[in-house]
CSV table of C-alpha atoms in Angstrom, one decimal:
chain,number,residue,atom,x,y,z
A,11,MET,CA,0.5,0.4,-0.5
A,12,THR,CA,2.7,2.6,0.3
A,13,THR,CA,2.7,3.0,-3.4
A,14,ASP,CA,-0.8,2.8,-4.6
A,15,THR,CA,-2.5,5.8,-2.7
A,16,GLY,CA,-5.2,4.4,-4.6
A,17,ARG,CA,-5.7,1.8,-2.2
A,18,ALA,CA,-5.2,3.8,1.0
A,19,GLU,CA,-8.0,7.0,-0.4
A,20,ARG,CA,-10.1,4.4,-0.3
A,21,ALA,CA,-9.7,3.2,3.0
A,22,ALA,CA,-9.4,6.4,4.3
A,23,GLU,CA,-13.4,7.2,2.5
A,24,ALA,CA,-14.6,4.2,5.0
A,25,ILE,CA,-12.6,5.2,8.2
A,26,ALA,CA,-14.1,9.2,7.3
A,27,ASP,CA,-17.4,7.4,6.7
A,28,ALA,CA,-18.2,5.5,9.3
A,29,LEU,CA,-16.6,8.6,11.8
A,30,ALA,CA,-18.7,10.9,10.0
A,31,ALA,CA,-21.8,7.8,11.0
A,32,ARG,CA,-21.3,7.4,13.9
A,33,ARG,CA,-20.6,3.8,13.2
A,34,THR,CA,-18.3,0.7,14.4
A,35,LEU,CA,-15.7,0.6,12.3
A,36,ALA,CA,-15.8,-3.3,11.0
A,37,PRO,CA,-13.2,-4.3,9.3
A,38,LEU,CA,-12.5,-3.7,5.6
A,39,ASP,CA,-12.3,-5.4,2.1
A,40,PRO,CA,-8.8,-6.8,2.5
A,41,SER,CA,-8.6,-5.3,-1.0
A,42,ILE,CA,-8.0,-1.8,0.4
A,43,ALA,CA,-7.4,-3.0,4.7
A,44,PRO,CA,-3.6,-2.4,5.7
A,45,THR,CA,-2.2,-5.8,6.3
A,46,ASP,CA,1.7,-3.4,8.2
A,47,PRO,CA,2.2,-1.3,10.4
A,48,THR,CA,3.4,1.4,7.3
A,49,GLU,CA,0.7,0.2,5.2
A,50,GLY,CA,-1.3,1.1,8.8
A,51,TYR,CA,0.1,4.7,8.7
A,52,ALA,CA,0.2,5.3,4.1
A,53,VAL,CA,-3.8,5.0,5.1
A,54,GLN,CA,-4.1,7.6,8.4
A,55,ALA,CA,-2.1,10.7,6.6
A,56,ALA,CA,-4.1,10.0,3.5
A,57,LEU,CA,-6.8,10.1,6.3
A,58,ALA,CA,-5.3,13.5,7.3
A,59,ARG,CA,-5.7,14.9,4.3
A,60,HIS,CA,-9.1,13.8,3.9
A,61,LEU,CA,-10.7,15.5,6.9
A,62,GLY,CA,-8.9,18.7,6.5
A,63,ALA,CA,-5.8,18.5,9.4
A,64,PHE,CA,-3.2,17.9,7.0
A,65,PRO,CA,-0.8,19.2,8.1
A,66,PRO,CA,-2.9,17.9,11.9
A,67,ALA,CA,-2.4,19.5,14.6
A,68,GLY,CA,-0.7,17.3,16.6
A,69,PHE,CA,0.1,13.7,17.4
A,70,LYS,CA,-0.8,11.3,20.3
A,71,ILE,CA,2.1,8.1,21.1
A,72,GLY,CA,-0.5,5.7,22.2
A,73,ALA,CA,1.2,2.1,24.0
A,74,THR,CA,4.5,3.6,25.2
A,75,ALA,CA,4.2,2.8,28.4
A,76,ALA,CA,4.8,-1.6,29.5
A,77,THR,CA,1.9,-1.5,31.5
A,78,MET,CA,-0.5,-0.5,28.4
A,79,GLN,CA,1.1,-2.9,26.1
A,80,LEU,CA,-0.4,-5.1,27.5
A,81,HIS,CA,-3.7,-4.2,28.2
A,82,LEU,CA,-3.9,-3.4,24.7
A,83,GLY,CA,-1.4,-6.9,23.5
A,84,ILE,CA,1.1,-5.5,21.9
A,85,ARG,CA,4.8,-4.7,22.1
A,86,THR,CA,5.4,-1.8,20.1
A,87,PRO,CA,3.7,2.6,20.4
A,88,ALA,CA,1.6,3.9,17.4
A,89,ALA,CA,1.3,7.5,17.6
A,90,GLY,CA,-2.7,8.9,15.8
A,91,PHE,CA,-2.6,12.3,13.8
A,92,MET,CA,-4.4,15.3,16.1
A,93,MET,CA,-7.2,17.2,14.4
A,94,ARG,CA,-7.3,21.5,15.6
A,95,SER,CA,-10.8,21.2,16.9
A,96,GLY,CA,-9.7,18.2,19.0
A,97,LEU,CA,-7.5,20.4,21.5
A,98,LEU,CA,-9.3,21.6,24.0
A,99,ALA,CA,-8.7,24.2,26.9
A,100,SER,CA,-8.6,22.8,31.1
A,101,GLY,CA,-12.3,22.4,32.0
A,102,ALA,CA,-13.6,20.8,28.5
A,103,ALA,CA,-17.7,20.1,29.1
A,104,SER,CA,-19.5,17.6,26.8
A,105,PRO,CA,-22.4,15.7,26.3
A,106,TYR,CA,-21.9,11.7,27.3
A,107,ARG,CA,-23.3,10.8,25.1
A,108,SER,CA,-21.2,12.7,22.0
A,109,TRP,CA,-18.6,9.8,22.9
A,110,PHE,CA,-18.0,6.2,20.8
A,111,THR,CA,-18.2,3.9,24.4
A,112,PRO,CA,-15.5,6.6,25.9
A,113,GLY,CA,-12.4,6.4,28.2
A,114,VAL,CA,-9.5,8.7,29.7
A,115,GLU,CA,-6.4,8.4,29.9
A,116,CYS,CA,-3.4,10.2,32.8
A,117,GLU,CA,-0.7,11.6,29.5
A,118,ILE,CA,2.2,14.6,29.7
A,119,ALA,CA,2.5,16.4,26.2
A,120,PHE,CA,4.8,18.7,24.8
A,121,ARG,CA,3.9,21.8,22.6
A,122,LEU,CA,7.1,21.9,19.9
A,123,GLY,CA,8.6,25.4,18.9
A,124,ALA,CA,10.8,23.6,16.5
A,125,ASP,CA,10.6,21.4,12.7
A,126,ILE,CA,11.5,17.5,13.1
A,127,PRO,CA,12.6,15.6,10.3
A,128,PRO,CA,11.8,12.2,10.4
A,129,GLY,CA,14.8,10.1,11.7
A,130,GLU,CA,17.1,9.3,14.0
A,131,HIS,CA,18.1,12.0,16.4
A,132,ARG,CA,19.4,12.1,20.2
A,133,GLN,CA,17.7,12.7,23.3
A,134,GLU,CA,20.0,16.4,23.8
A,135,ALA,CA,19.1,17.3,20.5
A,136,LEU,CA,14.9,16.5,20.3
A,137,ALA,CA,15.0,18.8,23.8
A,138,GLU,CA,15.5,21.5,22.4
A,139,ALA,CA,13.2,21.1,19.8
A,140,VAL,CA,10.3,21.2,22.6
A,141,ALA,CA,9.0,24.7,23.4
A,142,ALA,CA,6.3,23.1,26.6
A,143,VAL,CA,5.2,21.3,28.6
A,144,LEU,CA,1.8,21.1,30.4
A,145,PRO,CA,-0.5,18.0,31.6
A,146,ALA,CA,-3.0,16.3,29.4
A,147,ILE,CA,-6.3,14.5,29.0
A,148,GLU,CA,-6.4,11.7,26.7
A,149,ILE,CA,-10.7,11.0,25.6
A,150,VAL,CA,-10.0,7.6,23.6
A,151,GLU,CA,-12.8,5.8,21.8
A,152,ASN,CA,-13.5,2.7,21.2
A,153,ARG,CA,-15.1,2.4,18.3
A,154,TYR,CA,-13.9,-1.0,16.9
A,155,GLN,CA,-16.1,-4.1,16.1
A,156,GLY,CA,-14.3,-6.7,17.2
A,157,GLY,CA,-12.2,-4.3,20.5
A,158,VAL,CA,-7.8,-5.0,19.4
A,159,GLY,CA,-9.6,-7.6,17.7
A,160,ILE,CA,-9.8,-5.5,15.1
A,161,GLY,CA,-5.9,-5.7,14.3
A,162,THR,CA,-3.5,-3.6,14.7
A,163,PRO,CA,-2.8,-1.6,11.6
A,164,MET,CA,-6.3,-0.7,11.6
A,165,LEU,CA,-6.5,0.3,15.0
A,166,ILE,CA,-3.3,2.9,13.5
A,167,ALA,CA,-5.3,3.8,10.4
A,168,ASP,CA,-7.7,5.0,12.7
A,169,ARG,CA,-5.7,6.5,15.0
A,170,PHE,CA,-5.8,3.7,17.5
A,171,PHE,CA,-8.4,5.0,19.5
A,172,HIS,CA,-7.8,8.8,19.5
A,173,GLY,CA,-11.1,10.8,20.6
A,174,ALA,CA,-10.0,14.5,21.4
A,175,ALA,CA,-7.1,16.2,24.4
A,176,VAL,CA,-8.1,18.7,27.3
A,177,LEU,CA,-5.0,20.4,27.7
A,178,GLY,CA,-3.5,21.9,30.9
A,179,ALA,CA,-1.3,25.2,30.6
A,180,ASP,CA,1.9,25.4,29.6
A,181,ALA,CA,4.0,24.7,33.0
A,182,GLU,CA,6.6,27.0,33.7
A,183,ALA,CA,9.9,27.1,30.9
A,184,TRP,CA,11.7,23.7,31.5
A,185,SER,CA,15.2,24.9,30.7
A,186,PRO,CA,17.0,21.3,26.8
A,187,LEU,CA,19.5,20.5,30.2
A,188,ARG,CA,16.5,20.2,32.6
A,189,LEU,CA,13.4,17.7,30.2
A,190,ALA,CA,16.6,15.9,29.1
A,191,GLY,CA,17.5,15.7,32.6
A,192,ARG,CA,15.8,13.0,34.9
A,193,ASP,CA,13.1,15.7,36.9
A,194,LEU,CA,10.3,14.9,34.3
A,195,ALA,CA,11.1,10.8,34.0
A,196,ALA,CA,10.1,10.7,37.8
A,197,ALA,CA,7.8,13.4,37.9
A,198,ARG,CA,4.4,11.8,39.4
A,199,GLY,CA,1.0,11.6,38.3
A,200,ARG,CA,-2.2,10.6,39.1
A,201,MET,CA,-5.9,10.3,37.6
A,202,VAL,CA,-8.5,11.4,39.5
A,203,VAL,CA,-12.1,9.6,37.8
A,204,ASN,CA,-15.6,11.4,40.3
A,205,GLY,CA,-12.8,11.6,43.5
A,206,LYS,CA,-11.7,9.1,43.7
A,207,LEU,CA,-8.3,7.5,43.0
A,208,PHE,CA,-8.0,5.8,39.5
A,209,GLY,CA,-4.7,5.2,38.8
A,210,GLU,CA,-1.3,6.7,39.1
A,211,GLY,CA,2.4,6.3,37.3
A,212,GLN,CA,5.8,8.6,36.4
A,213,GLY,CA,6.9,10.2,33.0
A,214,GLY,CA,9.4,7.0,34.1
A,215,ASP,CA,6.8,5.0,32.5
A,216,LEU,CA,6.5,6.2,29.0
A,217,LEU,CA,9.8,3.9,27.4
A,218,GLY,CA,11.6,5.6,30.3
A,219,HIS,CA,11.2,9.3,29.2
A,220,PRO,CA,8.9,11.2,27.8
A,221,LEU,CA,11.7,12.4,25.4
A,222,ALA,CA,12.4,8.4,24.5
A,223,VAL,CA,8.8,8.6,22.8
A,224,LEU,CA,9.2,11.9,21.5
A,225,ARG,CA,12.3,10.3,20.0
A,226,TRP,CA,10.5,7.2,18.7
A,227,LEU,CA,7.7,9.0,17.0
A,228,ALA,CA,10.4,11.7,15.4
A,229,ALA,CA,12.0,7.8,13.4
A,230,SER,CA,8.7,5.3,12.8
A,231,PRO,CA,6.9,4.4,10.5
A,232,ALA,CA,3.7,7.9,10.7
A,233,ALA,CA,7.2,11.0,10.5
A,234,ALA,CA,7.7,9.2,7.6
A,235,ALA,CA,3.8,9.5,6.5
A,236,PHE,CA,3.1,12.5,7.7
A,237,GLY,CA,7.1,14.4,6.3
A,238,GLY,CA,7.7,14.9,9.5
A,239,LEU,CA,7.2,17.4,12.9
A,240,ARG,CA,6.4,20.6,13.1
A,241,ALA,CA,6.7,23.4,15.0
A,242,GLY,CA,4.1,24.2,17.0
A,243,GLN,CA,2.1,20.8,17.0
A,244,VAL,CA,2.0,19.5,20.4
A,245,ILE,CA,2.2,15.2,21.2
A,246,LEU,CA,0.6,13.2,23.7
A,247,CYS,CA,2.6,11.1,25.1
A,248,GLY,CA,1.1,8.0,26.1
A,249,SER,CA,-0.7,7.1,29.3
A,250,VAL,CA,1.6,6.2,33.4
A,251,THR,CA,-2.6,5.0,33.9
A,252,PRO,CA,-4.0,2.5,32.3
A,253,PRO,CA,-8.1,3.7,30.4
A,254,ALA,CA,-10.5,4.4,32.8
A,255,TRP,CA,-13.6,3.7,30.5
A,256,LEU,CA,-16.1,6.0,31.2
A,257,SER,CA,-20.4,4.5,31.5
A,258,GLY,CA,-21.6,7.5,32.0
A,259,PRO,CA,-21.4,11.5,33.6
A,260,THR,CA,-18.1,11.9,34.5
A,261,GLU,CA,-15.8,14.1,36.4
A,262,VAL,CA,-12.3,14.3,35.5
A,263,GLU,CA,-8.6,15.2,36.9
A,264,VAL,CA,-5.4,14.6,36.2
A,265,SER,CA,-2.5,15.9,37.6
A,266,PHE,CA,1.7,15.7,37.5
A,267,ASP,CA,4.3,17.2,39.8
A,268,GLY,CA,6.5,20.2,38.1
A,269,LEU,CA,3.1,20.2,36.0
A,270,GLY,CA,0.4,20.9,37.1
A,271,THR,CA,-3.4,20.3,36.4
A,272,VAL,CA,-5.9,20.0,33.8
A,273,THR,CA,-9.9,18.5,34.3
A,274,ALA,CA,-12.5,17.3,31.9
A,275,ARG,CA,-16.2,16.6,32.4
A,276,PHE,CA,-18.6,14.6,30.9
A,277,THR,CA,-22.2,16.0,32.0
């Protein structure tokens, strides 16, 4: 599929139609379905173009913690593009029923201050490209017939469960030296759901350091498919807890030591 853009575009159109109709996404016809992660990212890039989101407002990276890989039954992280309309400010409220089997995750986010071309980069160099660090809640949706059994290439094509991101305020400036050090890896995060602690983790749970997640993304097929990363994009580095799947109206609070707090409500 990497050389057959027509197949990728037809697959992207099928996914976009399901999203617009709020239908669960069924396995695609084998003639257009992606068969490996690289093909999945080709479909994802075609989907971004179809939705008018190329270049995207940022990327989410999922399954960067061992607990999440175990939870999803996969061995590597996966990325999904984010739309500008899906970047929400802390305190955002939305009707629970407007989401498709929603869940929430406890995330560290970067806001880029410089372009990052696709390929291998040292973490210290990547720290120079980060303009801000902030706490975030990712809203995920399980919109798949058969759940994760639909297969990793299809999960990638459909942005790997991504629904939206609720962003906290930029934390006070982190110097590149401090950013590349242990402070961010040691930052402890916690997610409170309806007033009760749901889970805790720390930055080091994300591939050992959140910058390692950015390093993975820059060298990934996702960055290659989208022509690299760009200044101003927001990068969600993954959840330090498993997702909390919601069953009705809910209040969510995520906080990280040294980064602050972000909240969201489902009414």
